[in-house]
Amino acid sequence: MEKLPKKVLIITYYWPPAGGPGVQRWLKFAKYLPEFDIEPIIYTPENPSYPLLDESLVDEVSDDLTVVRTQIWEPYQWANFFNSKSKAYHAGHFEQKKAQSWATKISVFIRGNFFIPDARKFWIQPSVRFLTQYLKENQIETIITTGPPHSLHWIGLQLKQKNPALKWLADFRDPWTQISYHKELRLTQWAQKKHLSLEKKVLTHADLVLATSFSDAENYRQLGAKKVETITNGFESEDFQFEKSRNEQFLLIYSGGLEIARNPLLVWQALAELRKENPSFAQDLFLHFYGRLSEEVLQSLEANQLMDCVQDFGYVSHKTSIEGVSKADLLLLTNFPNEASKGIIPGKLFEYMATENPILAIGPSGGDVEKILLETQAGQYFTPNQIQEVKKYILETYQNWQAGKTASQTKLYKKYDRKALTEQLAQWL
């Protein structure tokens, strides 16, 4: 008798047409799991509130994939206010030094103290009721929850408590209480205890906790998780089948949203100084941005007299951003400067590496990004006070471009291919 694939239910809030890096992790896992005799089933809201849309990702969903949807009630006006105006959901917003408006202060307070774990909490009980029956009827013995939003982990916890034999994998794409902006949520003592209590219950009851970075994995162990594994984000090989040709200009490219908290001021200063010192560099340099730039970032570019070489494409589809970064002569990656952000590995890092173009990365000393760049030899990593070192690296890369030299690649980055990462996941499942 032919062996039937193992069924696994994946509970995710973000699913196409949602845009942004969060949706791609489980979209790609779901694509490759059938090759390892695992049948993924997606459970996601029917009427979600997505801050970003990317219709091109819909084409990547297999017709054979079962997607189950149920209604969700969200405080839409508040959620939209948090996401697009106050940015209370966006990592790094609270790193800003400028004073917050009273409206932002109120929204931050409400977000942290009334929506615990988050504004999607109203989907928990309806989902538990629906899935209790669905799992039984479809003979599903393994579930995966992926957050944020961390409310989805609470769905997993309650299903696990109802059926202790159920296997549960809790995937943390970002940390919960350990994320850099959590301290700035203006939490009451009661709310802080509540967040910590919910997080600890998830970490200690899940059969497996999945981290996206090495530092995060260690934090989860210290918080009491009984079993933790790391699967980073990755890249899809077929997305990078481009023929390389020399650009007429020296292109420094950044992909993704960029706000004031991750604004690499030393890079803009280094570029400004190099333009003054080197007339040919001033003529050849072009900066391309694929993603939303905050007003503060644009102001800092203008202050360094760089706007004449900037082309801002705004938010684009994932496909367009891939085509853009593949043309780069130098790729820029920037992280929050504080120690709490050492475990953040932006998903774009792996796609940057897949282009085989050199990478200039800025972040805190000892960050996980630095470890990966050292391991793969795919670029150089600098802390926010190393302006002279940054200048030297940019100039060296520019001179290589002038001479028609291309960066030599070790191909060590290929271990981060999505299919290879899915094979790791399948072994644990």
PDB file of N, CA and C in Angstrom, residues 251-254 267 325 328-334 346-362 369-370 372-374 376-382 390 393-394 397 407-409 413:
ATOM      1  N   LEU A 251      26.120  51.220  -9.292  1.00  0.00           N
ATOM      2  CA  LEU A 251      24.826  51.167  -8.623  1.00  0.00           C
ATOM      3  C   LEU A 251      24.949  50.629  -7.202  1.00  0.00           C
ATOM      4  N   LEU A 252      24.630  51.454  -6.227  1.00  0.00           N
ATOM      5  CA  LEU A 252      24.483  51.020  -4.843  1.00  0.00           C
ATOM      6  C   LEU A 252      22.987  50.901  -4.591  1.00  0.00           C
ATOM      7  N   ILE A 253      22.518  49.707  -4.210  1.00  0.00           N
ATOM      8  CA  ILE A 253      21.078  49.438  -4.149  1.00  0.00           C
ATOM      9  C   ILE A 253      20.675  48.973  -2.764  1.00  0.00           C
ATOM     10  N   TYR A 254      19.529  49.488  -2.317  1.00  0.00           N
ATOM     11  CA  TYR A 254      18.916  49.049  -1.057  1.00  0.00           C
ATOM     12  C   TYR A 254      17.500  48.570  -1.356  1.00  0.00           C
ATOM     13  N   VAL A 267      26.898  55.809   6.113  1.00  0.00           N
ATOM     14  CA  VAL A 267      27.011  55.474   4.690  1.00  0.00           C
ATOM     15  C   VAL A 267      26.777  56.715   3.843  1.00  0.00           C
ATOM     16  N   VAL A 325      17.875  44.195  -7.296  1.00  0.00           N
ATOM     17  CA  VAL A 325      19.093  43.907  -6.538  1.00  0.00           C
ATOM     18  C   VAL A 325      20.076  43.062  -7.352  1.00  0.00           C
ATOM     19  N   ALA A 328      22.879  45.142  -8.931  1.00  0.00           N
ATOM     20  CA  ALA A 328      23.698  46.003  -8.079  1.00  0.00           C
ATOM     21  C   ALA A 328      25.193  45.761  -8.243  1.00  0.00           C
ATOM     22  N   ASP A 329      25.953  46.822  -8.065  1.00  0.00           N
ATOM     23  CA  ASP A 329      27.402  46.703  -7.922  1.00  0.00           C
ATOM     24  C   ASP A 329      27.778  46.637  -6.448  1.00  0.00           C
ATOM     25  N   LEU A 330      26.884  47.146  -5.599  1.00  0.00           N
ATOM     26  CA  LEU A 330      27.060  47.059  -4.151  1.00  0.00           C
ATOM     27  C   LEU A 330      25.672  47.103  -3.515  1.00  0.00           C
ATOM     28  N   LEU A 331      25.424  46.183  -2.580  1.00  0.00           N
ATOM     29  CA  LEU A 331      24.127  46.090  -1.916  1.00  0.00           C
ATOM     30  C   LEU A 331      24.247  46.556  -0.476  1.00  0.00           C
ATOM     31  N   LEU A 332      23.289  47.354  -0.033  1.00  0.00           N
ATOM     32  CA  LEU A 332      23.319  47.919   1.312  1.00  0.00           C
ATOM     33  C   LEU A 332      22.333  47.192   2.212  1.00  0.00           C
ATOM     34  N   LEU A 333      22.816  46.795   3.378  1.00  0.00           N
ATOM     35  CA  LEU A 333      21.987  46.154   4.402  1.00  0.00           C
ATOM     36  C   LEU A 333      22.231  46.893   5.709  1.00  0.00           C
ATOM     37  N   THR A 334      21.160  47.260   6.405  1.00  0.00           N
ATOM     38  CA  THR A 334      21.334  48.026   7.627  1.00  0.00           C
ATOM     39  C   THR A 334      20.398  47.513   8.712  1.00  0.00           C
ATOM     40  N   PRO A 346      17.742  40.203   8.557  1.00  0.00           N
ATOM     41  CA  PRO A 346      16.757  40.570   7.526  1.00  0.00           C
ATOM     42  C   PRO A 346      16.695  39.529   6.421  1.00  0.00           C
ATOM     43  N   GLY A 347      15.482  39.206   5.984  1.00  0.00           N
ATOM     44  CA  GLY A 347      15.314  38.216   4.934  1.00  0.00           C
ATOM     45  C   GLY A 347      16.034  38.585   3.654  1.00  0.00           C
ATOM     46  N   LYS A 348      16.186  39.879   3.430  1.00  0.00           N
ATOM     47  CA  LYS A 348      16.850  40.312   2.190  1.00  0.00           C
ATOM     48  C   LYS A 348      18.308  39.887   2.142  1.00  0.00           C
ATOM     49  N   LEU A 349      18.923  39.604   3.285  1.00  0.00           N
ATOM     50  CA  LEU A 349      20.327  39.190   3.286  1.00  0.00           C
ATOM     51  C   LEU A 349      20.548  37.981   2.379  1.00  0.00           C
ATOM     52  N   PHE A 350      19.658  36.997   2.454  1.00  0.00           N
ATOM     53  CA  PHE A 350      19.846  35.762   1.703  1.00  0.00           C
ATOM     54  C   PHE A 350      19.631  35.987   0.209  1.00  0.00           C
ATOM     55  N   GLU A 351      18.704  36.858  -0.112  1.00  0.00           N
ATOM     56  CA  GLU A 351      18.498  37.200  -1.527  1.00  0.00           C
ATOM     57  C   GLU A 351      19.657  38.042  -2.041  1.00  0.00           C
ATOM     58  N   TYR A 352      20.172  38.917  -1.199  1.00  0.00           N
ATOM     59  CA  TYR A 352      21.381  39.654  -1.572  1.00  0.00           C
ATOM     60  C   TYR A 352      22.512  38.680  -1.918  1.00  0.00           C
ATOM     61  N   MET A 353      22.729  37.676  -1.049  1.00  0.00           N
ATOM     62  CA  MET A 353      23.821  36.730  -1.276  1.00  0.00           C
ATOM     63  C   MET A 353      23.624  35.963  -2.576  1.00  0.00           C
ATOM     64  N   ALA A 354      22.357  35.640  -2.880  1.00  0.00           N
ATOM     65  CA  ALA A 354      22.076  34.860  -4.082  1.00  0.00           C
ATOM     66  C   ALA A 354      22.393  35.620  -5.359  1.00  0.00           C
ATOM     67  N   THR A 355      22.441  36.957  -5.305  1.00  0.00           N
ATOM     68  CA  THR A 355      22.808  37.737  -6.488  1.00  0.00           C
ATOM     69  C   THR A 355      24.293  37.621  -6.789  1.00  0.00           C
ATOM     70  N   GLU A 356      25.072  37.219  -5.776  1.00  0.00           N
ATOM     71  CA  GLU A 356      26.533  37.142  -5.850  1.00  0.00           C
ATOM     72  C   GLU A 356      27.156  38.527  -6.055  1.00  0.00           C
ATOM     73  N   ASN A 357      26.438  39.558  -5.641  1.00  0.00           N
ATOM     74  CA  ASN A 357      26.976  40.918  -5.642  1.00  0.00           C
ATOM     75  C   ASN A 357      27.480  41.250  -4.243  1.00  0.00           C
ATOM     76  N   PRO A 358      28.532  42.067  -4.101  1.00  0.00           N
ATOM     77  CA  PRO A 358      29.086  42.370  -2.782  1.00  0.00           C
ATOM     78  C   PRO A 358      28.082  43.106  -1.902  1.00  0.00           C
ATOM     79  N   ILE A 359      28.177  42.849  -0.590  1.00  0.00           N
ATOM     80  CA  ILE A 359      27.228  43.396   0.386  1.00  0.00           C
ATOM     81  C   ILE A 359      27.971  44.275   1.386  1.00  0.00           C
ATOM     82  N   LEU A 360      27.413  45.443   1.637  1.00  0.00           N
ATOM     83  CA  LEU A 360      27.871  46.349   2.688  1.00  0.00           C
ATOM     84  C   LEU A 360      26.813  46.342   3.772  1.00  0.00           C
ATOM     85  N   ALA A 361      27.143  45.796   4.954  1.00  0.00           N
ATOM     86  CA  ALA A 361      26.166  45.654   6.034  1.00  0.00           C
ATOM     87  C   ALA A 361      26.579  46.485   7.237  1.00  0.00           C
ATOM     88  N   ILE A 362      25.571  47.128   7.857  1.00  0.00           N
ATOM     89  CA  ILE A 362      25.787  47.950   9.046  1.00  0.00           C
ATOM     90  C   ILE A 362      24.931  47.391  10.173  1.00  0.00           C
ATOM     91  N   VAL A 369      24.090  38.657  11.499  1.00  0.00           N
ATOM     92  CA  VAL A 369      24.392  38.982  10.096  1.00  0.00           C
ATOM     93  C   VAL A 369      25.906  38.948   9.867  1.00  0.00           C
ATOM     94  N   GLU A 370      26.660  39.477  10.819  1.00  0.00           N
ATOM     95  CA  GLU A 370      28.122  39.469  10.707  1.00  0.00           C
ATOM     96  C   GLU A 370      28.649  38.037  10.633  1.00  0.00           C
ATOM     97  N   ILE A 372      27.110  35.378   9.506  1.00  0.00           N
ATOM     98  CA  ILE A 372      26.775  34.764   8.219  1.00  0.00           C
ATOM     99  C   ILE A 372      27.665  35.313   7.106  1.00  0.00           C
ATOM    100  N   LEU A 373      27.939  36.606   7.131  1.00  0.00           N
ATOM    101  CA  LEU A 373      28.805  37.193   6.100  1.00  0.00           C
ATOM    102  C   LEU A 373      30.233  36.658   6.205  1.00  0.00           C
ATOM    103  N   LEU A 374      30.698  36.458   7.441  1.00  0.00           N
ATOM    104  CA  LEU A 374      32.029  35.874   7.619  1.00  0.00           C
ATOM    105  C   LEU A 374      32.053  34.434   7.111  1.00  0.00           C
ATOM    106  N   THR A 376      30.085  32.987   4.834  1.00  0.00           N
ATOM    107  CA  THR A 376      29.879  32.855   3.383  1.00  0.00           C
ATOM    108  C   THR A 376      30.831  33.717   2.562  1.00  0.00           C
ATOM    109  N   GLN A 377      31.526  34.653   3.214  1.00  0.00           N
ATOM    110  CA  GLN A 377      32.439  35.578   2.535  1.00  0.00           C
ATOM    111  C   GLN A 377      31.714  36.357   1.438  1.00  0.00           C
ATOM    112  N   ALA A 378      30.467  36.744   1.752  1.00  0.00           N
ATOM    113  CA  ALA A 378      29.617  37.403   0.752  1.00  0.00           C
ATOM    114  C   ALA A 378      29.642  38.920   0.854  1.00  0.00           C
ATOM    115  N   GLY A 379      30.331  39.474   1.842  1.00  0.00           N
ATOM    116  CA  GLY A 379      30.364  40.924   1.982  1.00  0.00           C
ATOM    117  C   GLY A 379      31.124  41.334   3.223  1.00  0.00           C
ATOM    118  N   GLN A 380      31.013  42.618   3.570  1.00  0.00           N
ATOM    119  CA  GLN A 380      31.704  43.168   4.733  1.00  0.00           C
ATOM    120  C   GLN A 380      30.689  43.776   5.708  1.00  0.00           C
ATOM    121  N   TYR A 381      30.993  43.649   6.988  1.00  0.00           N
ATOM    122  CA  TYR A 381      30.097  44.094   8.058  1.00  0.00           C
ATOM    123  C   TYR A 381      30.797  45.160   8.888  1.00  0.00           C
ATOM    124  N   PHE A 382      30.063  46.237   9.202  1.00  0.00           N
ATOM    125  CA  PHE A 382      30.647  47.346   9.944  1.00  0.00           C
ATOM    126  C   PHE A 382      29.690  47.804  11.037  1.00  0.00           C
ATOM    127  N   VAL A 390      34.116  52.006   6.222  1.00  0.00           N
ATOM    128  CA  VAL A 390      33.046  51.956   5.225  1.00  0.00           C
ATOM    129  C   VAL A 390      33.485  52.676   3.943  1.00  0.00           C
ATOM    130  N   TYR A 393      35.867  50.477   1.985  1.00  0.00           N
ATOM    131  CA  TYR A 393      35.226  49.336   1.316  1.00  0.00           C
ATOM    132  C   TYR A 393      34.437  49.799   0.087  1.00  0.00           C
ATOM    133  N   ILE A 394      33.719  50.911   0.212  1.00  0.00           N
ATOM    134  CA  ILE A 394      32.977  51.438  -0.944  1.00  0.00           C
ATOM    135  C   ILE A 394      33.938  51.789  -2.076  1.00  0.00           C
ATOM    136  N   THR A 397      35.291  48.684  -3.782  1.00  0.00           N
ATOM    137  CA  THR A 397      34.268  48.080  -4.639  1.00  0.00           C
ATOM    138  C   THR A 397      34.103  48.888  -5.922  1.00  0.00           C
ATOM    139  N   ALA A 407      33.241  40.367  -8.039  1.00  0.00           N
ATOM    140  CA  ALA A 407      33.591  39.754  -6.766  1.00  0.00           C
ATOM    141  C   ALA A 407      33.579  38.236  -6.891  1.00  0.00           C
ATOM    142  N   SER A 408      34.613  37.604  -6.334  1.00  0.00           N
ATOM    143  CA  SER A 408      34.661  36.137  -6.360  1.00  0.00           C
ATOM    144  C   SER A 408      33.753  35.595  -5.258  1.00  0.00           C
ATOM    145  N   GLN A 409      32.961  34.569  -5.595  1.00  0.00           N
ATOM    146  CA  GLN A 409      32.016  33.993  -4.649  1.00  0.00           C
ATOM    147  C   GLN A 409      32.405  32.562  -4.306  1.00  0.00           C
ATOM    148  N   TYR A 413      26.929  30.347   0.324  1.00  0.00           N
ATOM    149  CA  TYR A 413      25.591  30.838   0.622  1.00  0.00           C
ATOM    150  C   TYR A 413      24.507  29.852   0.196  1.00  0.00           C
TER     151      TYR A 413
END
